[in-house]
Amino acid sequence: MKKRFIAGARCPACHAMDTLALWQVNEHEHVHEQVQCVRCGHRMTPPVPAGAPGRIIGRFKP
């Protein structure tokens, strides 16, 4: 699990600047992103855009 910090972001709970870390979580064959404030521990899960992961929109045949 590799955490990436989000530059310039402010925590909505404690309002600290540059404390939000983003990483991917694998649960039951489903991968989603999670954001957590490393100062206060507040967690958020960004919404998944419609028609995103798991849906094949095309195949490449060379």
JSON list of C-alpha atoms in Angstrom, two decimals:
[
{"chain": "A", "resi": 1, "resn": "MET", "atom": "CA", "xyz": [0.00, 0.00, 0.00]},
{"chain": "A", "resi": 2, "resn": "LYS", "atom": "CA", "xyz": [1.64, 3.21, -1.20]},
{"chain": "A", "resi": 3, "resn": "LYS", "atom": "CA", "xyz": [0.20, 6.44, 0.18]},
{"chain": "A", "resi": 4, "resn": "ARG", "atom": "CA", "xyz": [0.39, 9.63, -1.86]},
{"chain": "A", "resi": 5, "resn": "PHE", "atom": "CA", "xyz": [-0.09, 13.02, -0.28]},
{"chain": "A", "resi": 6, "resn": "ILE", "atom": "CA", "xyz": [-2.39, 15.56, -1.92]},
{"chain": "A", "resi": 7, "resn": "ALA", "atom": "CA", "xyz": [-0.56, 18.89, -2.12]},
{"chain": "A", "resi": 8, "resn": "GLY", "atom": "CA", "xyz": [-2.55, 21.96, -1.14]},
{"chain": "A", "resi": 9, "resn": "ALA", "atom": "CA", "xyz": [-5.53, 19.97, 0.17]},
{"chain": "A", "resi": 10, "resn": "ARG", "atom": "CA", "xyz": [-7.23, 20.88, 3.44]},
{"chain": "A", "resi": 11, "resn": "CYS", "atom": "CA", "xyz": [-8.89, 18.34, 5.77]},
{"chain": "A", "resi": 12, "resn": "PRO", "atom": "CA", "xyz": [-12.65, 19.04, 6.04]},
{"chain": "A", "resi": 13, "resn": "ALA", "atom": "CA", "xyz": [-12.68, 17.91, 9.69]},
{"chain": "A", "resi": 14, "resn": "CYS", "atom": "CA", "xyz": [-9.64, 19.57, 11.33]},
{"chain": "A", "resi": 15, "resn": "HIS", "atom": "CA", "xyz": [-8.84, 22.09, 8.54]},
{"chain": "A", "resi": 16, "resn": "ALA", "atom": "CA", "xyz": [-5.12, 21.15, 8.55]},
{"chain": "A", "resi": 17, "resn": "MET", "atom": "CA", "xyz": [-3.28, 21.85, 5.30]},
{"chain": "A", "resi": 18, "resn": "ASP", "atom": "CA", "xyz": [-1.22, 19.21, 3.40]},
{"chain": "A", "resi": 19, "resn": "THR", "atom": "CA", "xyz": [-2.21, 16.29, 5.67]},
{"chain": "A", "resi": 20, "resn": "LEU", "atom": "CA", "xyz": [-4.40, 14.23, 3.29]},
{"chain": "A", "resi": 21, "resn": "ALA", "atom": "CA", "xyz": [-3.04, 10.91, 2.00]},
{"chain": "A", "resi": 22, "resn": "LEU", "atom": "CA", "xyz": [-4.60, 8.93, -0.87]},
{"chain": "A", "resi": 23, "resn": "TRP", "atom": "CA", "xyz": [-4.25, 5.18, -1.46]},
{"chain": "A", "resi": 24, "resn": "GLN", "atom": "CA", "xyz": [-6.04, 2.25, -3.11]},
{"chain": "A", "resi": 25, "resn": "VAL", "atom": "CA", "xyz": [-7.96, -0.33, -1.06]},
{"chain": "A", "resi": 26, "resn": "ASN", "atom": "CA", "xyz": [-8.76, -3.84, -2.35]},
{"chain": "A", "resi": 27, "resn": "GLU", "atom": "CA", "xyz": [-11.96, -5.28, -0.87]},
{"chain": "A", "resi": 28, "resn": "HIS", "atom": "CA", "xyz": [-13.78, -8.32, -2.23]},
{"chain": "A", "resi": 29, "resn": "GLU", "atom": "CA", "xyz": [-12.24, -8.01, -5.73]},
{"chain": "A", "resi": 30, "resn": "HIS", "atom": "CA", "xyz": [-13.24, -4.34, -5.81]},
{"chain": "A", "resi": 31, "resn": "VAL", "atom": "CA", "xyz": [-10.59, -1.60, -5.83]},
{"chain": "A", "resi": 32, "resn": "HIS", "atom": "CA", "xyz": [-11.45, 1.88, -4.61]},
{"chain": "A", "resi": 33, "resn": "GLU", "atom": "CA", "xyz": [-9.52, 4.91, -3.42]},
{"chain": "A", "resi": 34, "resn": "GLN", "atom": "CA", "xyz": [-9.54, 6.19, 0.12]},
{"chain": "A", "resi": 35, "resn": "VAL", "atom": "CA", "xyz": [-8.37, 9.52, 1.55]},
{"chain": "A", "resi": 36, "resn": "GLN", "atom": "CA", "xyz": [-7.31, 9.96, 5.17]},
{"chain": "A", "resi": 37, "resn": "CYS", "atom": "CA", "xyz": [-6.05, 12.89, 7.18]},
{"chain": "A", "resi": 38, "resn": "VAL", "atom": "CA", "xyz": [-2.82, 11.81, 8.88]},
{"chain": "A", "resi": 39, "resn": "ARG", "atom": "CA", "xyz": [-3.35, 14.40, 11.62]},
{"chain": "A", "resi": 40, "resn": "CYS", "atom": "CA", "xyz": [-6.89, 13.68, 12.86]},
{"chain": "A", "resi": 41, "resn": "GLY", "atom": "CA", "xyz": [-7.67, 10.34, 11.14]},
{"chain": "A", "resi": 42, "resn": "HIS", "atom": "CA", "xyz": [-10.74, 11.59, 9.24]},
{"chain": "A", "resi": 43, "resn": "ARG", "atom": "CA", "xyz": [-11.46, 9.22, 6.29]},
{"chain": "A", "resi": 44, "resn": "MET", "atom": "CA", "xyz": [-13.25, 9.82, 3.00]},
{"chain": "A", "resi": 45, "resn": "THR", "atom": "CA", "xyz": [-14.01, 7.62, -0.01]},
{"chain": "A", "resi": 46, "resn": "PRO", "atom": "CA", "xyz": [-14.26, 9.61, -3.26]},
{"chain": "A", "resi": 47, "resn": "PRO", "atom": "CA", "xyz": [-17.30, 8.71, -5.42]},
{"chain": "A", "resi": 48, "resn": "VAL", "atom": "CA", "xyz": [-16.69, 6.34, -8.34]},
{"chain": "A", "resi": 49, "resn": "PRO", "atom": "CA", "xyz": [-17.61, 7.94, -11.68]},
{"chain": "A", "resi": 50, "resn": "ALA", "atom": "CA", "xyz": [-20.46, 6.29, -13.60]},
{"chain": "A", "resi": 51, "resn": "GLY", "atom": "CA", "xyz": [-19.31, 3.66, -16.07]},
{"chain": "A", "resi": 52, "resn": "ALA", "atom": "CA", "xyz": [-15.89, 3.39, -14.44]},
{"chain": "A", "resi": 53, "resn": "PRO", "atom": "CA", "xyz": [-13.91, 0.34, -13.24]},
{"chain": "A", "resi": 54, "resn": "GLY", "atom": "CA", "xyz": [-14.83, -3.15, -14.25]},
{"chain": "A", "resi": 55, "resn": "ARG", "atom": "CA", "xyz": [-16.50, -2.25, -17.53]},
{"chain": "A", "resi": 56, "resn": "ILE", "atom": "CA", "xyz": [-14.69, -2.97, -20.77]},
{"chain": "A", "resi": 57, "resn": "ILE", "atom": "CA", "xyz": [-15.35, -0.27, -23.34]},
{"chain": "A", "resi": 58, "resn": "GLY", "atom": "CA", "xyz": [-13.24, -1.73, -26.11]},
{"chain": "A", "resi": 59, "resn": "ARG", "atom": "CA", "xyz": [-10.57, -4.22, -27.07]},
{"chain": "A", "resi": 60, "resn": "PHE", "atom": "CA", "xyz": [-7.35, -3.52, -28.90]},
{"chain": "A", "resi": 61, "resn": "LYS", "atom": "CA", "xyz": [-6.34, -6.04, -31.55]},
{"chain": "A", "resi": 62, "resn": "PRO", "atom": "CA", "xyz": [-2.95, -5.30, -33.16]}
]
